[in-house]
Short mmCIF file of N, CA and C in Angstrom, two decimals:
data_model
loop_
_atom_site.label_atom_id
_atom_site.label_comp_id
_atom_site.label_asym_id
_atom_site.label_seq_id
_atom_site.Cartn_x
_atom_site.Cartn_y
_atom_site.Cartn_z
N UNK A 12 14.23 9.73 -21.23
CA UNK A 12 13.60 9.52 -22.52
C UNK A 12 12.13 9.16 -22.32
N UNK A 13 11.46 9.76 -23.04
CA UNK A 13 9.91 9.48 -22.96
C UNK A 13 9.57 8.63 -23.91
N UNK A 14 8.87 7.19 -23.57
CA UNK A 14 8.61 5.88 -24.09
C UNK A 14 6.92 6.36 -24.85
N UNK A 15 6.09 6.84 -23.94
CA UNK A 15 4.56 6.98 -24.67
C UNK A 15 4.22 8.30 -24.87
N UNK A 16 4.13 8.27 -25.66
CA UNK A 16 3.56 10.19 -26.49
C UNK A 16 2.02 10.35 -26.09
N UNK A 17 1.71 9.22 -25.44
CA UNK A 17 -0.04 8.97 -24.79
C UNK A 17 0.56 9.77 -23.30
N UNK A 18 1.10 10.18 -22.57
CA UNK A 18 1.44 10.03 -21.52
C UNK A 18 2.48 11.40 -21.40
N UNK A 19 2.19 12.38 -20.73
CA UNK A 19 2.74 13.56 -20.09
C UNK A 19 3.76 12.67 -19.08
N UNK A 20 5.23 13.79 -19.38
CA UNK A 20 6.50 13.64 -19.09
C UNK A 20 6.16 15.10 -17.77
N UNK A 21 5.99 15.86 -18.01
CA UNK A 21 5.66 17.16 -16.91
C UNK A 21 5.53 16.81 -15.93
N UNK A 22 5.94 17.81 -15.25
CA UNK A 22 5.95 17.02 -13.54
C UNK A 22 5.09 17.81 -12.91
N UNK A 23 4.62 19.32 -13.21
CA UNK A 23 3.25 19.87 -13.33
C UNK A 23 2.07 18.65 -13.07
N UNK A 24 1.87 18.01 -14.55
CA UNK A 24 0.55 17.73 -14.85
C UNK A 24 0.59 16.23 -13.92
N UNK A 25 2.04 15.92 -13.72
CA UNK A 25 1.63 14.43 -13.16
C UNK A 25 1.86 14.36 -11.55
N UNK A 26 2.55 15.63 -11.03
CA UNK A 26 1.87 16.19 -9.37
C UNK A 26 0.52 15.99 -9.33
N UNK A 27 -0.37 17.31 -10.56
CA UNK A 27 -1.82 17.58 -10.35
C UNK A 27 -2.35 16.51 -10.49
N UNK A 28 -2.28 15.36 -11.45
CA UNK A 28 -2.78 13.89 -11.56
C UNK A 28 -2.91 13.20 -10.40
N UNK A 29 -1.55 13.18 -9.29
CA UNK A 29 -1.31 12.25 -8.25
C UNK A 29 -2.74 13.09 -7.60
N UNK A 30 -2.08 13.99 -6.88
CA UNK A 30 -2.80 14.56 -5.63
C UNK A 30 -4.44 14.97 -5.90
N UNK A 31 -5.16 14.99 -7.16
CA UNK A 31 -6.21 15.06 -7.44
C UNK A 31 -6.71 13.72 -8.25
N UNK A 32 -6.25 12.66 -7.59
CA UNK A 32 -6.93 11.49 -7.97
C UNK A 32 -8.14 11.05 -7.53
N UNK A 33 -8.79 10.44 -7.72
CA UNK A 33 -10.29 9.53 -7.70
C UNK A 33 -9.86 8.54 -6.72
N UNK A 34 -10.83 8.32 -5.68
CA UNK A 34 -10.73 7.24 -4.71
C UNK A 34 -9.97 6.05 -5.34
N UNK A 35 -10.57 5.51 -6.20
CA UNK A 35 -10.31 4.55 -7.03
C UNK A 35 -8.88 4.56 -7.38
N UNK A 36 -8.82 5.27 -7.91
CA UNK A 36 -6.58 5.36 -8.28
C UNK A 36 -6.51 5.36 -6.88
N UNK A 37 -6.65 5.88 -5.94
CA UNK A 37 -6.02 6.20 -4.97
C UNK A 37 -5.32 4.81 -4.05
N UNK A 38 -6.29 4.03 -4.08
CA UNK A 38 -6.68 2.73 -3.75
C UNK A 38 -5.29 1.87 -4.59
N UNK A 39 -5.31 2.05 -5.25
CA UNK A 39 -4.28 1.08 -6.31
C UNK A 39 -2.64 1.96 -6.02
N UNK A 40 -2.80 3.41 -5.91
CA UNK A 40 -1.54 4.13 -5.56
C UNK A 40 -0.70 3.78 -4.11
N UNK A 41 -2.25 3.71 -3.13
CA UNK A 41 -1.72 3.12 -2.23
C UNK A 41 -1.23 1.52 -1.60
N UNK A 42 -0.62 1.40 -2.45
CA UNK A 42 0.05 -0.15 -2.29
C UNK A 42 0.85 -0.49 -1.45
N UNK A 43 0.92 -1.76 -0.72
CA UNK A 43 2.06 -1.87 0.27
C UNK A 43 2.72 -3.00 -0.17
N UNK A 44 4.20 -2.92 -0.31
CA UNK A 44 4.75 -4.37 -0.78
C UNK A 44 4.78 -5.52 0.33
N UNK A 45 4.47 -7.02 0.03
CA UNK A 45 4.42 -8.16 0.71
C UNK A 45 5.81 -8.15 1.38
N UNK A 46 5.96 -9.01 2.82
CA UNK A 46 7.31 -9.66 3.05
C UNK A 46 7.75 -10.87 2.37
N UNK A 47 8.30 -11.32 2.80
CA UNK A 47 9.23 -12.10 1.76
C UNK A 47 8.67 -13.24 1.71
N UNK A 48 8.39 -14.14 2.68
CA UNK A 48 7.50 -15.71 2.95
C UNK A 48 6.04 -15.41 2.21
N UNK A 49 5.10 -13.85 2.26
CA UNK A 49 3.79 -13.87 1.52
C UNK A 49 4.54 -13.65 -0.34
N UNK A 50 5.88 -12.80 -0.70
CA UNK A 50 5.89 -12.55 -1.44
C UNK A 50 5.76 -14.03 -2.35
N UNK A 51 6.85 -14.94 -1.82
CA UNK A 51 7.14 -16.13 -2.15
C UNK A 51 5.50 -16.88 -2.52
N UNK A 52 4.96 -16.65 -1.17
CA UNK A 52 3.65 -17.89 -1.30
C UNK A 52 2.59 -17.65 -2.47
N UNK A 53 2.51 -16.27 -2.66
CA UNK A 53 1.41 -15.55 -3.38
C UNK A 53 2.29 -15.00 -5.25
N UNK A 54 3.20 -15.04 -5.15
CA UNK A 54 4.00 -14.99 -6.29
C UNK A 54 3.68 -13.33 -7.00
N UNK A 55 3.49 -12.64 -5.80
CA UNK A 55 3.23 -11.52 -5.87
C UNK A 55 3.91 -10.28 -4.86
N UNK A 56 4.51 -9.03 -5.60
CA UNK A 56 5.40 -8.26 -4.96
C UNK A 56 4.43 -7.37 -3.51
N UNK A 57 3.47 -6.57 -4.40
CA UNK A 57 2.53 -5.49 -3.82
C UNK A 57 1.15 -5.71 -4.00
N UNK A 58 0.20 -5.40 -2.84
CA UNK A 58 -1.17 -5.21 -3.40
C UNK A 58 -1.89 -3.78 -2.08
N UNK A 59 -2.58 -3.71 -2.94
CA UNK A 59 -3.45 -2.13 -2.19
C UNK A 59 -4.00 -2.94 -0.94
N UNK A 60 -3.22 -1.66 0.01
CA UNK A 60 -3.80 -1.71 1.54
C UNK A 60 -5.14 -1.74 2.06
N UNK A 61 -5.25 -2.54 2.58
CA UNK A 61 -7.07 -2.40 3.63
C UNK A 61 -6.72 -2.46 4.62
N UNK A 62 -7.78 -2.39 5.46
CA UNK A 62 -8.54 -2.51 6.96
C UNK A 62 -8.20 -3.52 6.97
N UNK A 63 -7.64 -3.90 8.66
CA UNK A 63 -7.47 -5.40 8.89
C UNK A 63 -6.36 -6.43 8.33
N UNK A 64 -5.79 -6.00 7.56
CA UNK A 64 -4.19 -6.32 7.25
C UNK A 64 -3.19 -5.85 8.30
N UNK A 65 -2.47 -7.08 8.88
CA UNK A 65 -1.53 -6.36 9.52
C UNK A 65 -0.25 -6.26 8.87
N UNK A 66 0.71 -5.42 9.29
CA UNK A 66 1.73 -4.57 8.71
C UNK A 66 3.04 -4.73 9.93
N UNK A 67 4.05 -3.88 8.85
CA UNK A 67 5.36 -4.26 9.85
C UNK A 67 5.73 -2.50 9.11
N UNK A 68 5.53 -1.72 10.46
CA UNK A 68 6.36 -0.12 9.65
C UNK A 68 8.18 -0.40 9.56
N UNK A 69 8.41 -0.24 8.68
CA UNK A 69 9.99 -0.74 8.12
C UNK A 69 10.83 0.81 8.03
N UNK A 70 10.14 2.19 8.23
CA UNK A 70 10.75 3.45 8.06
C UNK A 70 10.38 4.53 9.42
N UNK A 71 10.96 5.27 9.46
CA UNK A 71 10.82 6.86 10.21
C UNK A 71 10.67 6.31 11.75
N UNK A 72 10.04 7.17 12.45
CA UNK A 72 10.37 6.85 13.83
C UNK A 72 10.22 5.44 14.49
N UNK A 73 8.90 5.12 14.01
CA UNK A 73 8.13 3.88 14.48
C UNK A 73 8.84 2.67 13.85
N UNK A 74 9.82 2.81 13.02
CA UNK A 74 9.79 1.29 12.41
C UNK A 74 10.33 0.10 13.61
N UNK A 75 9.93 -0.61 13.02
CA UNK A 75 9.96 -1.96 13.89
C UNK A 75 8.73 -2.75 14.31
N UNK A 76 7.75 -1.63 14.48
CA UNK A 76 6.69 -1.78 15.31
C UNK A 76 5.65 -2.32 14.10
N UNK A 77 5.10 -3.30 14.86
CA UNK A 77 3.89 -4.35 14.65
C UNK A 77 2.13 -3.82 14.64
N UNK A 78 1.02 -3.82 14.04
CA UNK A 78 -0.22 -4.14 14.24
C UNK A 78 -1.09 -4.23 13.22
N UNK A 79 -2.33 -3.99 13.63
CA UNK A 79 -3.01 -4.36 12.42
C UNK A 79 -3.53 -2.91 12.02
N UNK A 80 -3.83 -2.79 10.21
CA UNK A 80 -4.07 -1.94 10.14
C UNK A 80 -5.84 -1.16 10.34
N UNK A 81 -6.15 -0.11 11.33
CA UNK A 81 -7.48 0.47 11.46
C UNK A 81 -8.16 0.91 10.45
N UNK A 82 -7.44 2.13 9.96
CA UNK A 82 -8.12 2.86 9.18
C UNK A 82 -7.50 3.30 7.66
N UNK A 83 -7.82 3.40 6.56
CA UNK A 83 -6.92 3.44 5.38
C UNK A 83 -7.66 4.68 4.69
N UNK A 84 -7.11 5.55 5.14
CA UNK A 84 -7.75 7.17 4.77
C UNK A 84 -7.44 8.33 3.75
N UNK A 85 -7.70 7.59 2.48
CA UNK A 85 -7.46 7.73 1.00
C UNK A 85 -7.07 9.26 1.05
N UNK A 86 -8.28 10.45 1.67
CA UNK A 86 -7.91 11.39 1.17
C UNK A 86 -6.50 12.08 1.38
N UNK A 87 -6.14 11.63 2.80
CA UNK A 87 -4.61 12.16 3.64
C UNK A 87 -3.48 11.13 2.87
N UNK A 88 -3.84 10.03 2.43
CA UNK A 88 -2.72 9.76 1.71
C UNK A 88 -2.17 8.80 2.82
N UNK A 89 -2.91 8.44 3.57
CA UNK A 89 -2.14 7.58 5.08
C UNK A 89 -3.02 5.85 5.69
N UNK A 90 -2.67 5.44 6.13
CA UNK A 90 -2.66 4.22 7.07
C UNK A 90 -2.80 4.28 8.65
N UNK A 91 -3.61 3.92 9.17
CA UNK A 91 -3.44 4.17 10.68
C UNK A 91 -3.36 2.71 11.33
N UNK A 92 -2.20 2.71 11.96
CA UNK A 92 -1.59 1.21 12.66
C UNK A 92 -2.16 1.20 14.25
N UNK A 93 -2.83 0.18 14.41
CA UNK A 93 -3.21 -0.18 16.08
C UNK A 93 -2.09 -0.09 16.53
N UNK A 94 -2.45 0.91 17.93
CA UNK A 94 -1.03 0.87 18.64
C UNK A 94 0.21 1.83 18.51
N UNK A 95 -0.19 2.34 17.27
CA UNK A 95 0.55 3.68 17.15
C UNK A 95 0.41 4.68 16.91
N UNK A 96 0.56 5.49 18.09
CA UNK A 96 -0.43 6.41 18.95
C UNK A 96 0.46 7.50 19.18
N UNK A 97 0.20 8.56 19.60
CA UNK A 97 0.75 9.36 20.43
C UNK A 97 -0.15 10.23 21.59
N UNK A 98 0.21 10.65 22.86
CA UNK A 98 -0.64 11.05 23.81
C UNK A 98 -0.62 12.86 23.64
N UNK A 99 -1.70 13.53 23.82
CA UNK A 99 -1.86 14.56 23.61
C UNK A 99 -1.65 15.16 25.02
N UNK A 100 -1.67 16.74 25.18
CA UNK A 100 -1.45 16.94 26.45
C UNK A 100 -2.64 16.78 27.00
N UNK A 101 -3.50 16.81 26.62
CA UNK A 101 -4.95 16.64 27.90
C UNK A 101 -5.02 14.82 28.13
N UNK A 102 -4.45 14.25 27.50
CA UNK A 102 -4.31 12.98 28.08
C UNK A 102 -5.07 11.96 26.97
N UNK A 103 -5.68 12.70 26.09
CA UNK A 103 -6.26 11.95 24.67
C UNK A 103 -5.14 11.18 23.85
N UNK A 104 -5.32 9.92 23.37
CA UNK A 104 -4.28 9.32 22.20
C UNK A 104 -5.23 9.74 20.94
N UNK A 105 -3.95 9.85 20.04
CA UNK A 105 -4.52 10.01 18.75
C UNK A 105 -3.51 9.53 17.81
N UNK A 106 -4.33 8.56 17.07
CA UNK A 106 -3.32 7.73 15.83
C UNK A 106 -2.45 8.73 15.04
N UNK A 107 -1.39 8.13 14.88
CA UNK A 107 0.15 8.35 14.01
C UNK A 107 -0.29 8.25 12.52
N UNK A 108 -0.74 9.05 11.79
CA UNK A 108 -0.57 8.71 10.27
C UNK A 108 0.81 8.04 9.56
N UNK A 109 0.78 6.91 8.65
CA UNK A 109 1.85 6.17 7.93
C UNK A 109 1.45 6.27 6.79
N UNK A 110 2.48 6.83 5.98
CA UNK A 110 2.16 6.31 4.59
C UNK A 110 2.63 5.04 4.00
N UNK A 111 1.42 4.40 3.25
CA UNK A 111 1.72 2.71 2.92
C UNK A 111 2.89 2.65 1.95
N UNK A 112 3.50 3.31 1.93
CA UNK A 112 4.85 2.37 1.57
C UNK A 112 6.15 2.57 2.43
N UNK A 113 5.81 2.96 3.66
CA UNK A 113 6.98 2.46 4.79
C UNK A 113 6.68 1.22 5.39
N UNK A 114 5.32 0.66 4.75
CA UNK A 114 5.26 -0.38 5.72
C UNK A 114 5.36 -1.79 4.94
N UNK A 115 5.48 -2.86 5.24
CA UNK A 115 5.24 -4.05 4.89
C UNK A 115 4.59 -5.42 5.17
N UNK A 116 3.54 -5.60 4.32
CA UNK A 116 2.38 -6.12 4.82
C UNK A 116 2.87 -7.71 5.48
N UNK A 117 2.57 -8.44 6.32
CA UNK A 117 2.76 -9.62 7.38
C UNK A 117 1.90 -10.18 7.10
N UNK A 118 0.57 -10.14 6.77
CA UNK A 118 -0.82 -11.13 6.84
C UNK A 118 -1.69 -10.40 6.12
N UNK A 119 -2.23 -10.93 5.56
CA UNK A 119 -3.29 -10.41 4.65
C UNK A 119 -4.85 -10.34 5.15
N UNK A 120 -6.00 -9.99 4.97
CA UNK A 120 -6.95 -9.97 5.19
C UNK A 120 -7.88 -11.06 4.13
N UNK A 121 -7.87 -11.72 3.79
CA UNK A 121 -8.27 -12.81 2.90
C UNK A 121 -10.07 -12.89 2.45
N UNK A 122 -10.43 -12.22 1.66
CA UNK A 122 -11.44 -12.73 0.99
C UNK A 122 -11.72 -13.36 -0.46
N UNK A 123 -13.17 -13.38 -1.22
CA UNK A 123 -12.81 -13.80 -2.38
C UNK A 123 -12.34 -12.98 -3.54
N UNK A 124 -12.04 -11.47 -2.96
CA UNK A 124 -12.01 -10.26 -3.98
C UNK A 124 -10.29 -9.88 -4.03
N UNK A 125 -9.93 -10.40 -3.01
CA UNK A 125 -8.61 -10.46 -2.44
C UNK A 125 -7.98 -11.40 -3.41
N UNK A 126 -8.64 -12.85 -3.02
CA UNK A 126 -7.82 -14.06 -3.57
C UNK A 126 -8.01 -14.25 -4.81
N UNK A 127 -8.95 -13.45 -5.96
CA UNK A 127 -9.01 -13.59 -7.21
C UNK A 127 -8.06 -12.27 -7.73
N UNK A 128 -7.42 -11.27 -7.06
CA UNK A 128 -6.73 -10.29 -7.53
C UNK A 128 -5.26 -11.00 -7.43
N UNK A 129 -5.30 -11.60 -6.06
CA UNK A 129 -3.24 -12.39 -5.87
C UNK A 129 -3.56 -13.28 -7.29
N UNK A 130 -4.64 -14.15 -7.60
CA UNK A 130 -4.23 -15.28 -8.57
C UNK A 130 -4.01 -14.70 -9.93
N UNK A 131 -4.94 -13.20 -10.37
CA UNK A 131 -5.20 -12.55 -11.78
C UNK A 131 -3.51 -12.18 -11.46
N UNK A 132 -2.57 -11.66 -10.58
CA UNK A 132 -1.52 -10.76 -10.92
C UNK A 132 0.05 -12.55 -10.80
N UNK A 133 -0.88 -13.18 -10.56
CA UNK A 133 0.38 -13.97 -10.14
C UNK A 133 0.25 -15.07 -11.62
N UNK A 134 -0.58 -15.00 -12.50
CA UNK A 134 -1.02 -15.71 -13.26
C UNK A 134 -0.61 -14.94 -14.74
N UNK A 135 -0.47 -13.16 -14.30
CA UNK A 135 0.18 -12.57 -15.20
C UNK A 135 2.26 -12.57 -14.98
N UNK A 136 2.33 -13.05 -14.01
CA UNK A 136 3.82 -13.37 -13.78
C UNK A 136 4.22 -14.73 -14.24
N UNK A 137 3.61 -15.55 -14.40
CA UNK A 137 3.53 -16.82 -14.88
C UNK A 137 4.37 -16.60 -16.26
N UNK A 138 2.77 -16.35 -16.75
CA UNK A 138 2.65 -15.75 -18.64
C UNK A 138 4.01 -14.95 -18.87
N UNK A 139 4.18 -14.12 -18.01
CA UNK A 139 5.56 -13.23 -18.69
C UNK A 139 6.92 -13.61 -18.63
N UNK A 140 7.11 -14.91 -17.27
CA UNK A 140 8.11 -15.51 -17.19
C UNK A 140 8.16 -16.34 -18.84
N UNK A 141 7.28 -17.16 -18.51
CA UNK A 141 7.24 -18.45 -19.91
C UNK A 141 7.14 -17.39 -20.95
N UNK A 142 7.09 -15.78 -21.50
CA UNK A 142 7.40 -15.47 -22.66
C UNK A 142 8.84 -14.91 -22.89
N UNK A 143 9.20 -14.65 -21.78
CA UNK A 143 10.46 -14.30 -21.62
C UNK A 143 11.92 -15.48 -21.92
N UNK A 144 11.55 -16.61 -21.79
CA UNK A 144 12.40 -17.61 -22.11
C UNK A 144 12.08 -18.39 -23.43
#
């Protein structure tokens, strides 16, 4: 059932939407959900991946594996984890693309642009609990 008549149900127009997004959406699409001790502390589920966050890959070959994240490379749609690598035949490594939602973020990268986005989304969980009861 379709809730907003503002808002295409097509799976056409909302493929072409995803994959021809603006840095900017892209950034917010690519979200990684918290573990459970940050979810708790920060009162917050998910927030968009950066540089320098480390991560825990939780899916596909690599899961298990630990580091921090290098590079967050909007247009491929991927994450590149220190350390997870693969060796080429001439003897070159070259990073493993992840997409951010196999992984789950461990530590955050903490600034003030950071810590005013956890308080704006955890401050809207507040408000919706206390309207909900």
């Amino acid at each position: 059932m379709k809730y907003s008549t503002a808002v295409s149900s097509d799976r056409r127009k909302s493929r072409k939407a995803h994959f021809s997004a603006p840095s900017d959406l892209r950034r917010k699409i690519m979200s990684a959900p918290l573990d459970k001790e940050l979810r708790e502390k920060h009162n917050c589920r998910s927030i968009p991946i950066r540089k320098d966050d480390e991560v825990k890959i939780v899916r596909g070959t690599y899961n298990g594996r630990e580091g921090k994240v290098t590079t967050v490379y909007r247009k491929k749609w991927c994450i590149y984890v220190e350390k997870v690598t693969r060796d080429k035949v001439n003897g070159a490594s070259v990073p493993i693309p992840i997409h951010p939602s196999k992984v789950v973020i461990t530590k955050i990268k903490m600034d003030k642009d950071r810590k005013a986005l956890l308080e704006r989304k955890a401050a809207g969980r507040v408000a919706n609990k206390a309207e909900q009861q």
